[in-house]
Amino acid sequence: MDFTYTETQDMIRDTLSRFLADTYDFETRQKFINGDTGRDPAIWTALAQDLGMLGAAFSEEQGGLGGGALENAIIMEELGKVIAIEPYLPTVVIAGGALKAVGGAQADAMIPEIIAGNAIVAFAYAEPQGRYDLANLRTTAKKDGAGYVLNGHKSTVYAAPWASHLLVTARTGRNQRDKDGVSLFLIDANLAGIVRRDYPTVDGSRASEIYFENVAIPGDALLGGEGTGLPLIEQIVDEATVAVCAEATGVMQKLHEGTLEYTQQRKQFGLPIAKFQVLQHRMVDMFMEVEQARSMTVMGTLKLDLPANERMAAVSACKSKVARGAKFVGQNAIQTHGGIGITQELAIGHYFKRATMIEGQFGSADYHLDRYERIALAD
């Protein structure tokens, strides 16, 4: 199998890498996240209109560059290297993925807005009781004439304070944990009855608790069939899971590089601590985890188009390995640095925080090992 990137994919990586090197150093990122809004909208506009990055994963017919999941992975890895807080994951990977899968008038209207940088979408799927079960929903969307009335609570909705639209999972029938009766809606984020409680997250982003209180939504907000949305939701969450694995690869690479550089500068007994064999072994172990994470991510990305069970098994194998690798690399980076590693002033601690959040995002290592086992034994 040929794993060589195409000329276009190399161009995307190089262009984005140069742009982020010029605009997104650690001090600038700190200014973004400590500002009132938690981000600089000019960066998002530049990604869309100057670089064309928001269209990389869409077809040329949709106004994009003709890419797909591999282009998403390339971009997410580069964003991970600077621990970028841009809402690429929920907007392009998740919402864009859902719209590409559904097609039709909704996709024709919304995808150009995403590519142009005019729309930011937050994925409102998690509920306090749900853990990682996508079907465990108390949020309801009851039919009301031609539309629906939405009620419920979504937790830890990343990028919601910046969002123009919300991608919402809700139950349109059956009982709380049933696989049938789940639907997906794309709605305006500013509809009457939507109440947000915004807060900063530990990894530098912004998120919200969102409450839907008798929110009237139009019928054309429904993506896919009524009550049959779970397979689509599982598909886009699998695509998002591999994308955060790609981001983790970038984060882990920087954790390793930063730690290696520190061992070459820090001295004990008159020598750089990099001279000590036990730390040389540690640096090699961290490097191997980075490379294994990169390989597993490529594997998971290439298998996203397989039938559902094969796709889910590949994604779970990928996430379980990457989550454990992120924990190993992050904890060894902090242990090697000592107390200075968790100070606000040093970048390494911020990479550790993002790596820690990625460990549990869309399922922990244990959850994905269990899912992989269930699928493998069923075969």
PDB file of N, CA and C in Angstrom, residues 153-250:
ATOM      1  N   HIS A 153     -31.057  19.183  27.595  1.00  0.00           N
ATOM      2  CA  HIS A 153     -29.804  19.764  28.099  1.00  0.00           C
ATOM      3  C   HIS A 153     -28.634  19.047  27.462  1.00  0.00           C
ATOM      4  N   LYS A 154     -27.711  19.801  26.881  1.00  0.00           N
ATOM      5  CA  LYS A 154     -26.483  19.247  26.321  1.00  0.00           C
ATOM      6  C   LYS A 154     -25.298  19.792  27.114  1.00  0.00           C
ATOM      7  N   SER A 155     -24.341  18.912  27.378  1.00  0.00           N
ATOM      8  CA  SER A 155     -23.231  19.257  28.261  1.00  0.00           C
ATOM      9  C   SER A 155     -21.910  19.384  27.490  1.00  0.00           C
ATOM     10  N   THR A 156     -21.060  20.280  27.959  1.00  0.00           N
ATOM     11  CA  THR A 156     -19.696  20.450  27.440  1.00  0.00           C
ATOM     12  C   THR A 156     -19.691  20.519  25.908  1.00  0.00           C
ATOM     13  N   VAL A 157     -20.413  21.493  25.394  1.00  0.00           N
ATOM     14  CA  VAL A 157     -20.487  21.674  23.948  1.00  0.00           C
ATOM     15  C   VAL A 157     -19.341  22.589  23.530  1.00  0.00           C
ATOM     16  N   TYR A 158     -18.268  21.973  23.010  1.00  0.00           N
ATOM     17  CA  TYR A 158     -17.090  22.730  22.596  1.00  0.00           C
ATOM     18  C   TYR A 158     -17.449  23.726  21.480  1.00  0.00           C
ATOM     19  N   ALA A 159     -16.868  24.911  21.576  1.00  0.00           N
ATOM     20  CA  ALA A 159     -16.998  25.980  20.572  1.00  0.00           C
ATOM     21  C   ALA A 159     -18.394  26.586  20.516  1.00  0.00           C
ATOM     22  N   ALA A 160     -19.287  26.196  21.410  1.00  0.00           N
ATOM     23  CA  ALA A 160     -20.650  26.743  21.377  1.00  0.00           C
ATOM     24  C   ALA A 160     -20.690  28.268  21.552  1.00  0.00           C
ATOM     25  N   PRO A 161     -19.821  28.874  22.402  1.00  0.00           N
ATOM     26  CA  PRO A 161     -19.890  30.340  22.530  1.00  0.00           C
ATOM     27  C   PRO A 161     -19.588  31.072  21.228  1.00  0.00           C
ATOM     28  N   TRP A 162     -18.926  30.419  20.275  1.00  0.00           N
ATOM     29  CA  TRP A 162     -18.567  31.060  19.008  1.00  0.00           C
ATOM     30  C   TRP A 162     -19.498  30.647  17.873  1.00  0.00           C
ATOM     31  N   ALA A 163     -20.401  29.723  18.123  1.00  0.00           N
ATOM     32  CA  ALA A 163     -21.116  29.048  17.036  1.00  0.00           C
ATOM     33  C   ALA A 163     -22.257  29.882  16.454  1.00  0.00           C
ATOM     34  N   SER A 164     -22.383  29.782  15.132  1.00  0.00           N
ATOM     35  CA  SER A 164     -23.558  30.338  14.461  1.00  0.00           C
ATOM     36  C   SER A 164     -24.655  29.278  14.328  1.00  0.00           C
ATOM     37  N   HIS A 165     -24.267  28.009  14.385  1.00  0.00           N
ATOM     38  CA  HIS A 165     -25.222  26.900  14.262  1.00  0.00           C
ATOM     39  C   HIS A 165     -24.878  25.808  15.271  1.00  0.00           C
ATOM     40  N   LEU A 166     -25.870  25.018  15.601  1.00  0.00           N
ATOM     41  CA  LEU A 166     -25.693  23.860  16.475  1.00  0.00           C
ATOM     42  C   LEU A 166     -26.127  22.598  15.746  1.00  0.00           C
ATOM     43  N   LEU A 167     -25.318  21.552  15.847  1.00  0.00           N
ATOM     44  CA  LEU A 167     -25.679  20.231  15.344  1.00  0.00           C
ATOM     45  C   LEU A 167     -26.130  19.422  16.560  1.00  0.00           C
ATOM     46  N   VAL A 168     -27.422  19.107  16.628  1.00  0.00           N
ATOM     47  CA  VAL A 168     -28.017  18.598  17.861  1.00  0.00           C
ATOM     48  C   VAL A 168     -28.583  17.192  17.656  1.00  0.00           C
ATOM     49  N   THR A 169     -28.249  16.282  18.587  1.00  0.00           N
ATOM     50  CA  THR A 169     -28.892  14.972  18.596  1.00  0.00           C
ATOM     51  C   THR A 169     -30.081  15.028  19.549  1.00  0.00           C
ATOM     52  N   ALA A 170     -31.182  14.399  19.152  1.00  0.00           N
ATOM     53  CA  ALA A 170     -32.386  14.427  19.988  1.00  0.00           C
ATOM     54  C   ALA A 170     -33.231  13.187  19.695  1.00  0.00           C
ATOM     55  N   ARG A 171     -34.046  12.861  20.668  1.00  0.00           N
ATOM     56  CA  ARG A 171     -34.914  11.695  20.517  1.00  0.00           C
ATOM     57  C   ARG A 171     -36.270  12.143  19.968  1.00  0.00           C
ATOM     58  N   THR A 172     -36.647  11.555  18.823  1.00  0.00           N
ATOM     59  CA  THR A 172     -37.955  11.848  18.224  1.00  0.00           C
ATOM     60  C   THR A 172     -38.925  10.687  18.428  1.00  0.00           C
ATOM     61  N   GLY A 173     -38.485   9.654  19.129  1.00  0.00           N
ATOM     62  CA  GLY A 173     -39.367   8.526  19.405  1.00  0.00           C
ATOM     63  C   GLY A 173     -38.691   7.494  20.282  1.00  0.00           C
ATOM     64  N   ARG A 174     -39.442   6.445  20.661  1.00  0.00           N
ATOM     65  CA  ARG A 174     -38.960   5.346  21.493  1.00  0.00           C
ATOM     66  C   ARG A 174     -38.473   5.847  22.854  1.00  0.00           C
ATOM     67  N   ASN A 175     -37.638   4.990  23.542  1.00  0.00           N
ATOM     68  CA  ASN A 175     -37.234   5.276  24.915  1.00  0.00           C
ATOM     69  C   ASN A 175     -35.777   5.740  25.006  1.00  0.00           C
ATOM     70  N   GLN A 176     -35.372   6.156  26.217  1.00  0.00           N
ATOM     71  CA  GLN A 176     -34.117   6.887  26.424  1.00  0.00           C
ATOM     72  C   GLN A 176     -32.893   6.219  25.815  1.00  0.00           C
ATOM     73  N   ARG A 177     -32.758   4.887  25.896  1.00  0.00           N
ATOM     74  CA  ARG A 177     -31.527   4.229  25.444  1.00  0.00           C
ATOM     75  C   ARG A 177     -31.708   3.441  24.151  1.00  0.00           C
ATOM     76  N   ASP A 178     -32.881   3.513  23.543  1.00  0.00           N
ATOM     77  CA  ASP A 178     -33.138   2.737  22.317  1.00  0.00           C
ATOM     78  C   ASP A 178     -32.312   3.277  21.151  1.00  0.00           C
ATOM     79  N   LYS A 179     -31.876   2.368  20.285  1.00  0.00           N
ATOM     80  CA  LYS A 179     -31.106   2.783  19.112  1.00  0.00           C
ATOM     81  C   LYS A 179     -32.014   3.415  18.058  1.00  0.00           C
ATOM     82  N   ASP A 180     -33.258   3.005  18.008  1.00  0.00           N
ATOM     83  CA  ASP A 180     -34.216   3.659  17.112  1.00  0.00           C
ATOM     84  C   ASP A 180     -34.764   4.918  17.783  1.00  0.00           C
ATOM     85  N   GLY A 181     -35.263   5.823  16.966  1.00  0.00           N
ATOM     86  CA  GLY A 181     -35.885   7.024  17.513  1.00  0.00           C
ATOM     87  C   GLY A 181     -34.933   8.183  17.736  1.00  0.00           C
ATOM     88  N   VAL A 182     -33.679   8.053  17.230  1.00  0.00           N
ATOM     89  CA  VAL A 182     -32.679   9.131  17.385  1.00  0.00           C
ATOM     90  C   VAL A 182     -32.596   9.922  16.080  1.00  0.00           C
ATOM     91  N   SER A 183     -32.577  11.253  16.199  1.00  0.00           N
ATOM     92  CA  SER A 183     -32.514  12.115  15.006  1.00  0.00           C
ATOM     93  C   SER A 183     -31.431  13.174  15.180  1.00  0.00           C
ATOM     94  N   LEU A 184     -31.024  13.757  14.061  1.00  0.00           N
ATOM     95  CA  LEU A 184     -29.973  14.772  14.041  1.00  0.00           C
ATOM     96  C   LEU A 184     -30.518  16.043  13.390  1.00  0.00           C
ATOM     97  N   PHE A 185     -30.275  17.175  14.036  1.00  0.00           N
ATOM     98  CA  PHE A 185     -30.789  18.459  13.539  1.00  0.00           C
ATOM     99  C   PHE A 185     -29.651  19.484  13.437  1.00  0.00           C
ATOM    100  N   LEU A 186     -29.703  20.306  12.399  1.00  0.00           N
ATOM    101  CA  LEU A 186     -28.793  21.447  12.268  1.00  0.00           C
ATOM    102  C   LEU A 186     -29.631  22.708  12.401  1.00  0.00           C
ATOM    103  N   ILE A 187     -29.386  23.470  13.474  1.00  0.00           N
ATOM    104  CA  ILE A 187     -30.258  24.607  13.776  1.00  0.00           C
ATOM    105  C   ILE A 187     -29.439  25.874  13.985  1.00  0.00           C
ATOM    106  N   ASP A 188     -30.117  27.006  13.866  1.00  0.00           N
ATOM    107  CA  ASP A 188     -29.516  28.299  14.185  1.00  0.00           C
ATOM    108  C   ASP A 188     -29.207  28.343  15.687  1.00  0.00           C
ATOM    109  N   ALA A 189     -28.022  28.818  16.033  1.00  0.00           N
ATOM    110  CA  ALA A 189     -27.607  28.815  17.443  1.00  0.00           C
ATOM    111  C   ALA A 189     -28.288  29.893  18.264  1.00  0.00           C
ATOM    112  N   ASN A 190     -29.005  30.796  17.592  1.00  0.00           N
ATOM    113  CA  ASN A 190     -29.601  31.921  18.310  1.00  0.00           C
ATOM    114  C   ASN A 190     -31.127  31.882  18.335  1.00  0.00           C
ATOM    115  N   LEU A 191     -31.699  30.701  18.175  1.00  0.00           N
ATOM    116  CA  LEU A 191     -33.158  30.583  18.217  1.00  0.00           C
ATOM    117  C   LEU A 191     -33.685  30.901  19.621  1.00  0.00           C
ATOM    118  N   ALA A 192     -34.913  31.398  19.668  1.00  0.00           N
ATOM    119  CA  ALA A 192     -35.546  31.683  20.960  1.00  0.00           C
ATOM    120  C   ALA A 192     -35.700  30.389  21.750  1.00  0.00           C
ATOM    121  N   GLY A 193     -35.354  30.465  23.056  1.00  0.00           N
ATOM    122  CA  GLY A 193     -35.474  29.286  23.917  1.00  0.00           C
ATOM    123  C   GLY A 193     -34.165  28.559  24.146  1.00  0.00           C
ATOM    124  N   ILE A 194     -33.085  28.966  23.451  1.00  0.00           N
ATOM    125  CA  ILE A 194     -31.770  28.359  23.682  1.00  0.00           C
ATOM    126  C   ILE A 194     -31.042  29.183  24.737  1.00  0.00           C
ATOM    127  N   VAL A 195     -30.675  28.516  25.834  1.00  0.00           N
ATOM    128  CA  VAL A 195     -29.980  29.185  26.938  1.00  0.00           C
ATOM    129  C   VAL A 195     -28.594  28.555  27.083  1.00  0.00           C
ATOM    130  N   ARG A 196     -27.553  29.401  27.109  1.00  0.00           N
ATOM    131  CA  ARG A 196     -26.178  28.916  27.209  1.00  0.00           C
ATOM    132  C   ARG A 196     -25.526  29.374  28.508  1.00  0.00           C
ATOM    133  N   ARG A 197     -24.729  28.490  29.100  1.00  0.00           N
ATOM    134  CA  ARG A 197     -23.822  28.891  30.184  1.00  0.00           C
ATOM    135  C   ARG A 197     -22.415  28.589  29.701  1.00  0.00           C
ATOM    136  N   ASP A 198     -21.673  29.655  29.384  1.00  0.00           N
ATOM    137  CA  ASP A 198     -20.347  29.510  28.768  1.00  0.00           C
ATOM    138  C   ASP A 198     -19.255  29.425  29.832  1.00  0.00           C
ATOM    139  N   TYR A 199     -18.168  28.732  29.491  1.00  0.00           N
ATOM    140  CA  TYR A 199     -17.022  28.655  30.405  1.00  0.00           C
ATOM    141  C   TYR A 199     -15.765  28.249  29.620  1.00  0.00           C
ATOM    142  N   PRO A 200     -14.593  28.617  30.151  1.00  0.00           N
ATOM    143  CA  PRO A 200     -13.335  28.162  29.523  1.00  0.00           C
ATOM    144  C   PRO A 200     -13.058  26.719  29.921  1.00  0.00           C
ATOM    145  N   THR A 201     -12.420  25.978  29.039  1.00  0.00           N
ATOM    146  CA  THR A 201     -12.038  24.603  29.352  1.00  0.00           C
ATOM    147  C   THR A 201     -10.564  24.565  29.756  1.00  0.00           C
ATOM    148  N   VAL A 202     -10.157  23.478  30.390  1.00  0.00           N
ATOM    149  CA  VAL A 202      -8.806  23.385  30.929  1.00  0.00           C
ATOM    150  C   VAL A 202      -7.745  23.417  29.831  1.00  0.00           C
ATOM    151  N   ASP A 203      -8.132  23.043  28.595  1.00  0.00           N
ATOM    152  CA  ASP A 203      -7.158  22.999  27.498  1.00  0.00           C
ATOM    153  C   ASP A 203      -7.180  24.264  26.652  1.00  0.00           C
ATOM    154  N   GLY A 204      -7.821  25.332  27.147  1.00  0.00           N
ATOM    155  CA  GLY A 204      -7.733  26.628  26.484  1.00  0.00           C
ATOM    156  C   GLY A 204      -8.882  26.976  25.563  1.00  0.00           C
ATOM    157  N   SER A 205      -9.816  26.052  25.344  1.00  0.00           N
ATOM    158  CA  SER A 205     -10.943  26.336  24.461  1.00  0.00           C
ATOM    159  C   SER A 205     -12.097  26.967  25.260  1.00  0.00           C
ATOM    160  N   ARG A 206     -13.236  27.106  24.631  1.00  0.00           N
ATOM    161  CA  ARG A 206     -14.447  27.568  25.308  1.00  0.00           C
ATOM    162  C   ARG A 206     -15.555  26.549  25.028  1.00  0.00           C
ATOM    163  N   ALA A 207     -16.439  26.362  26.009  1.00  0.00           N
ATOM    164  CA  ALA A 207     -17.543  25.406  25.859  1.00  0.00           C
ATOM    165  C   ALA A 207     -18.769  25.948  26.575  1.00  0.00           C
ATOM    166  N   SER A 208     -19.876  25.245  26.443  1.00  0.00           N
ATOM    167  CA  SER A 208     -21.131  25.707  27.046  1.00  0.00           C
ATOM    168  C   SER A 208     -21.956  24.523  27.538  1.00  0.00           C
ATOM    169  N   GLU A 209     -22.723  24.787  28.587  1.00  0.00           N
ATOM    170  CA  GLU A 209     -23.887  23.954  28.902  1.00  0.00           C
ATOM    171  C   GLU A 209     -25.045  24.600  28.144  1.00  0.00           C
ATOM    172  N   ILE A 210     -25.782  23.809  27.371  1.00  0.00           N
ATOM    173  CA  ILE A 210     -26.865  24.370  26.559  1.00  0.00           C
ATOM    174  C   ILE A 210     -28.194  23.748  26.993  1.00  0.00           C
ATOM    175  N   TYR A 211     -29.171  24.624  27.220  1.00  0.00           N
ATOM    176  CA  TYR A 211     -30.506  24.189  27.619  1.00  0.00           C
ATOM    177  C   TYR A 211     -31.491  24.603  26.527  1.00  0.00           C
ATOM    178  N   PHE A 212     -32.276  23.644  26.057  1.00  0.00           N
ATOM    179  CA  PHE A 212     -33.314  23.916  25.056  1.00  0.00           C
ATOM    180  C   PHE A 212     -34.655  23.952  25.779  1.00  0.00           C
ATOM    181  N   GLU A 213     -35.321  25.089  25.715  1.00  0.00           N
ATOM    182  CA  GLU A 213     -36.586  25.282  26.433  1.00  0.00           C
ATOM    183  C   GLU A 213     -37.682  25.624  25.429  1.00  0.00           C
ATOM    184  N   ASN A 214     -38.377  24.572  24.974  1.00  0.00           N
ATOM    185  CA  ASN A 214     -39.457  24.732  23.986  1.00  0.00           C
ATOM    186  C   ASN A 214     -38.979  25.514  22.757  1.00  0.00           C
ATOM    187  N   VAL A 215     -37.877  25.053  22.185  1.00  0.00           N
ATOM    188  CA  VAL A 215     -37.287  25.710  21.013  1.00  0.00           C
ATOM    189  C   VAL A 215     -37.993  25.206  19.752  1.00  0.00           C
ATOM    190  N   ALA A 216     -38.614  26.116  19.035  1.00  0.00           N
ATOM    191  CA  ALA A 216     -39.309  25.756  17.786  1.00  0.00           C
ATOM    192  C   ALA A 216     -38.289  25.721  16.653  1.00  0.00           C
ATOM    193  N   ILE A 217     -38.181  24.565  15.988  1.00  0.00           N
ATOM    194  CA  ILE A 217     -37.225  24.435  14.881  1.00  0.00           C
ATOM    195  C   ILE A 217     -37.973  24.003  13.626  1.00  0.00           C
ATOM    196  N   PRO A 218     -37.529  24.456  12.474  1.00  0.00           N
ATOM    197  CA  PRO A 218     -38.235  24.111  11.231  1.00  0.00           C
ATOM    198  C   PRO A 218     -38.007  22.648  10.843  1.00  0.00           C
ATOM    199  N   GLY A 219     -38.889  22.120  10.030  1.00  0.00           N
ATOM    200  CA  GLY A 219     -38.788  20.727   9.598  1.00  0.00           C
ATOM    201  C   GLY A 219     -37.545  20.454   8.771  1.00  0.00           C
ATOM    202  N   ASP A 220     -37.078  21.464   7.997  1.00  0.00           N
ATOM    203  CA  ASP A 220     -35.909  21.215   7.157  1.00  0.00           C
ATOM    204  C   ASP A 220     -34.596  21.256   7.935  1.00  0.00           C
ATOM    205  N   ALA A 221     -34.668  21.423   9.274  1.00  0.00           N
ATOM    206  CA  ALA A 221     -33.467  21.321  10.105  1.00  0.00           C
ATOM    207  C   ALA A 221     -33.062  19.868  10.319  1.00  0.00           C
ATOM    208  N   LEU A 222     -33.956  18.938  10.025  1.00  0.00           N
ATOM    209  CA  LEU A 222     -33.670  17.516  10.211  1.00  0.00           C
ATOM    210  C   LEU A 222     -32.674  17.032   9.157  1.00  0.00           C
ATOM    211  N   LEU A 223     -31.568  16.401   9.604  1.00  0.00           N
ATOM    212  CA  LEU A 223     -30.585  15.812   8.692  1.00  0.00           C
ATOM    213  C   LEU A 223     -30.817  14.296   8.654  1.00  0.00           C
ATOM    214  N   GLY A 224     -31.123  13.786   7.476  1.00  0.00           N
ATOM    215  CA  GLY A 224     -31.402  12.361   7.357  1.00  0.00           C
ATOM    216  C   GLY A 224     -32.833  12.052   7.753  1.00  0.00           C
ATOM    217  N   GLY A 225     -33.105  10.783   8.022  1.00  0.00           N
ATOM    218  CA  GLY A 225     -34.466  10.372   8.328  1.00  0.00           C
ATOM    219  C   GLY A 225     -34.824  10.584   9.789  1.00  0.00           C
ATOM    220  N   GLU A 226     -36.128  10.799  10.036  1.00  0.00           N
ATOM    221  CA  GLU A 226     -36.592  10.961  11.414  1.00  0.00           C
ATOM    222  C   GLU A 226     -36.514   9.630  12.151  1.00  0.00           C
ATOM    223  N   GLY A 227     -35.827   9.633  13.274  1.00  0.00           N
ATOM    224  CA  GLY A 227     -35.729   8.431  14.100  1.00  0.00           C
ATOM    225  C   GLY A 227     -34.709   7.409  13.634  1.00  0.00           C
ATOM    226  N   THR A 228     -34.037   7.683  12.522  1.00  0.00           N
ATOM    227  CA  THR A 228     -33.050   6.729  11.989  1.00  0.00           C
ATOM    228  C   THR A 228     -31.655   7.368  11.885  1.00  0.00           C
ATOM    229  N   GLY A 229     -31.385   8.310  12.761  1.00  0.00           N
ATOM    230  CA  GLY A 229     -30.145   9.081  12.631  1.00  0.00           C
ATOM    231  C   GLY A 229     -28.934   8.477  13.318  1.00  0.00           C
ATOM    232  N   LEU A 230     -29.110   7.408  14.122  1.00  0.00           N
ATOM    233  CA  LEU A 230     -27.972   6.908  14.897  1.00  0.00           C
ATOM    234  C   LEU A 230     -26.805   6.430  14.030  1.00  0.00           C
ATOM    235  N   PRO A 231     -27.025   5.677  12.947  1.00  0.00           N
ATOM    236  CA  PRO A 231     -25.869   5.271  12.132  1.00  0.00           C
ATOM    237  C   PRO A 231     -25.075   6.467  11.588  1.00  0.00           C
ATOM    238  N   LEU A 232     -25.760   7.538  11.204  1.00  0.00           N
ATOM    239  CA  LEU A 232     -25.067   8.738  10.733  1.00  0.00           C
ATOM    240  C   LEU A 232     -24.272   9.379  11.865  1.00  0.00           C
ATOM    241  N   ILE A 233     -24.862   9.440  13.049  1.00  0.00           N
ATOM    242  CA  ILE A 233     -24.161  10.032  14.201  1.00  0.00           C
ATOM    243  C   ILE A 233     -22.928   9.207  14.553  1.00  0.00           C
ATOM    244  N   GLU A 234     -23.063   7.878  14.533  1.00  0.00           N
ATOM    245  CA  GLU A 234     -21.908   7.014  14.817  1.00  0.00           C
ATOM    246  C   GLU A 234     -20.804   7.223  13.771  1.00  0.00           C
ATOM    247  N   GLN A 235     -21.203   7.402  12.525  1.00  0.00           N
ATOM    248  CA  GLN A 235     -20.213   7.614  11.464  1.00  0.00           C
ATOM    249  C   GLN A 235     -19.438   8.916  11.675  1.00  0.00           C
ATOM    250  N   ILE A 236     -20.150  10.010  11.958  1.00  0.00           N
ATOM    251  CA  ILE A 236     -19.441  11.288  12.095  1.00  0.00           C
ATOM    252  C   ILE A 236     -18.620  11.335  13.390  1.00  0.00           C
ATOM    253  N   VAL A 237     -19.061  10.619  14.417  1.00  0.00           N
ATOM    254  CA  VAL A 237     -18.252  10.566  15.641  1.00  0.00           C
ATOM    255  C   VAL A 237     -16.996   9.726  15.412  1.00  0.00           C
ATOM    256  N   ASP A 238     -17.103   8.665  14.621  1.00  0.00           N
ATOM    257  CA  ASP A 238     -15.898   7.899  14.269  1.00  0.00           C
ATOM    258  C   ASP A 238     -14.925   8.760  13.463  1.00  0.00           C
ATOM    259  N   GLU A 239     -15.435   9.528  12.519  1.00  0.00           N
ATOM    260  CA  GLU A 239     -14.567  10.425  11.738  1.00  0.00           C
ATOM    261  C   GLU A 239     -13.901  11.461  12.651  1.00  0.00           C
ATOM    262  N   ALA A 240     -14.678  11.960  13.625  1.00  0.00           N
ATOM    263  CA  ALA A 240     -14.124  12.937  14.570  1.00  0.00           C
ATOM    264  C   ALA A 240     -13.084  12.290  15.478  1.00  0.00           C
ATOM    265  N   THR A 241     -13.318  11.040  15.855  1.00  0.00           N
ATOM    266  CA  THR A 241     -12.376  10.336  16.738  1.00  0.00           C
ATOM    267  C   THR A 241     -11.012  10.188  16.065  1.00  0.00           C
ATOM    268  N   VAL A 242     -11.005   9.796  14.799  1.00  0.00           N
ATOM    269  CA  VAL A 242      -9.738   9.679  14.074  1.00  0.00           C
ATOM    270  C   VAL A 242      -9.096  11.059  13.914  1.00  0.00           C
ATOM    271  N   ALA A 243      -9.906  12.083  13.716  1.00  0.00           N
ATOM    272  CA  ALA A 243      -9.356  13.442  13.569  1.00  0.00           C
ATOM    273  C   ALA A 243      -8.668  13.901  14.850  1.00  0.00           C
ATOM    274  N   VAL A 244      -9.247  13.609  16.018  1.00  0.00           N
ATOM    275  CA  VAL A 244      -8.567  14.004  17.263  1.00  0.00           C
ATOM    276  C   VAL A 244      -7.320  13.146  17.501  1.00  0.00           C
ATOM    277  N   CYS A 245      -7.316  11.927  16.958  1.00  0.00           N
ATOM    278  CA  CYS A 245      -6.081  11.123  17.024  1.00  0.00           C
ATOM    279  C   CYS A 245      -4.975  11.799  16.202  1.00  0.00           C
ATOM    280  N   ALA A 246      -5.336  12.349  15.054  1.00  0.00           N
ATOM    281  CA  ALA A 246      -4.358  13.088  14.253  1.00  0.00           C
ATOM    282  C   ALA A 246      -3.872  14.320  15.019  1.00  0.00           C
ATOM    283  N   GLU A 247      -4.805  15.024  15.655  1.00  0.00           N
ATOM    284  CA  GLU A 247      -4.407  16.178  16.484  1.00  0.00           C
ATOM    285  C   GLU A 247      -3.463  15.716  17.596  1.00  0.00           C
ATOM    286  N   ALA A 248      -3.780  14.572  18.219  1.00  0.00           N
ATOM    287  CA  ALA A 248      -2.935  14.046  19.301  1.00  0.00           C
ATOM    288  C   ALA A 248      -1.526  13.771  18.809  1.00  0.00           C
ATOM    289  N   THR A 249      -1.398  13.312  17.565  1.00  0.00           N
ATOM    290  CA  THR A 249      -0.064  13.049  17.019  1.00  0.00           C
ATOM    291  C   THR A 249       0.771  14.319  16.995  1.00  0.00           C
ATOM    292  N   GLY A 250       0.158  15.424  16.569  1.00  0.00           N
ATOM    293  CA  GLY A 250       0.865  16.699  16.575  1.00  0.00           C
ATOM    294  C   GLY A 250       1.216  17.148  17.985  1.00  0.00           C
TER     295      GLY A 250
END
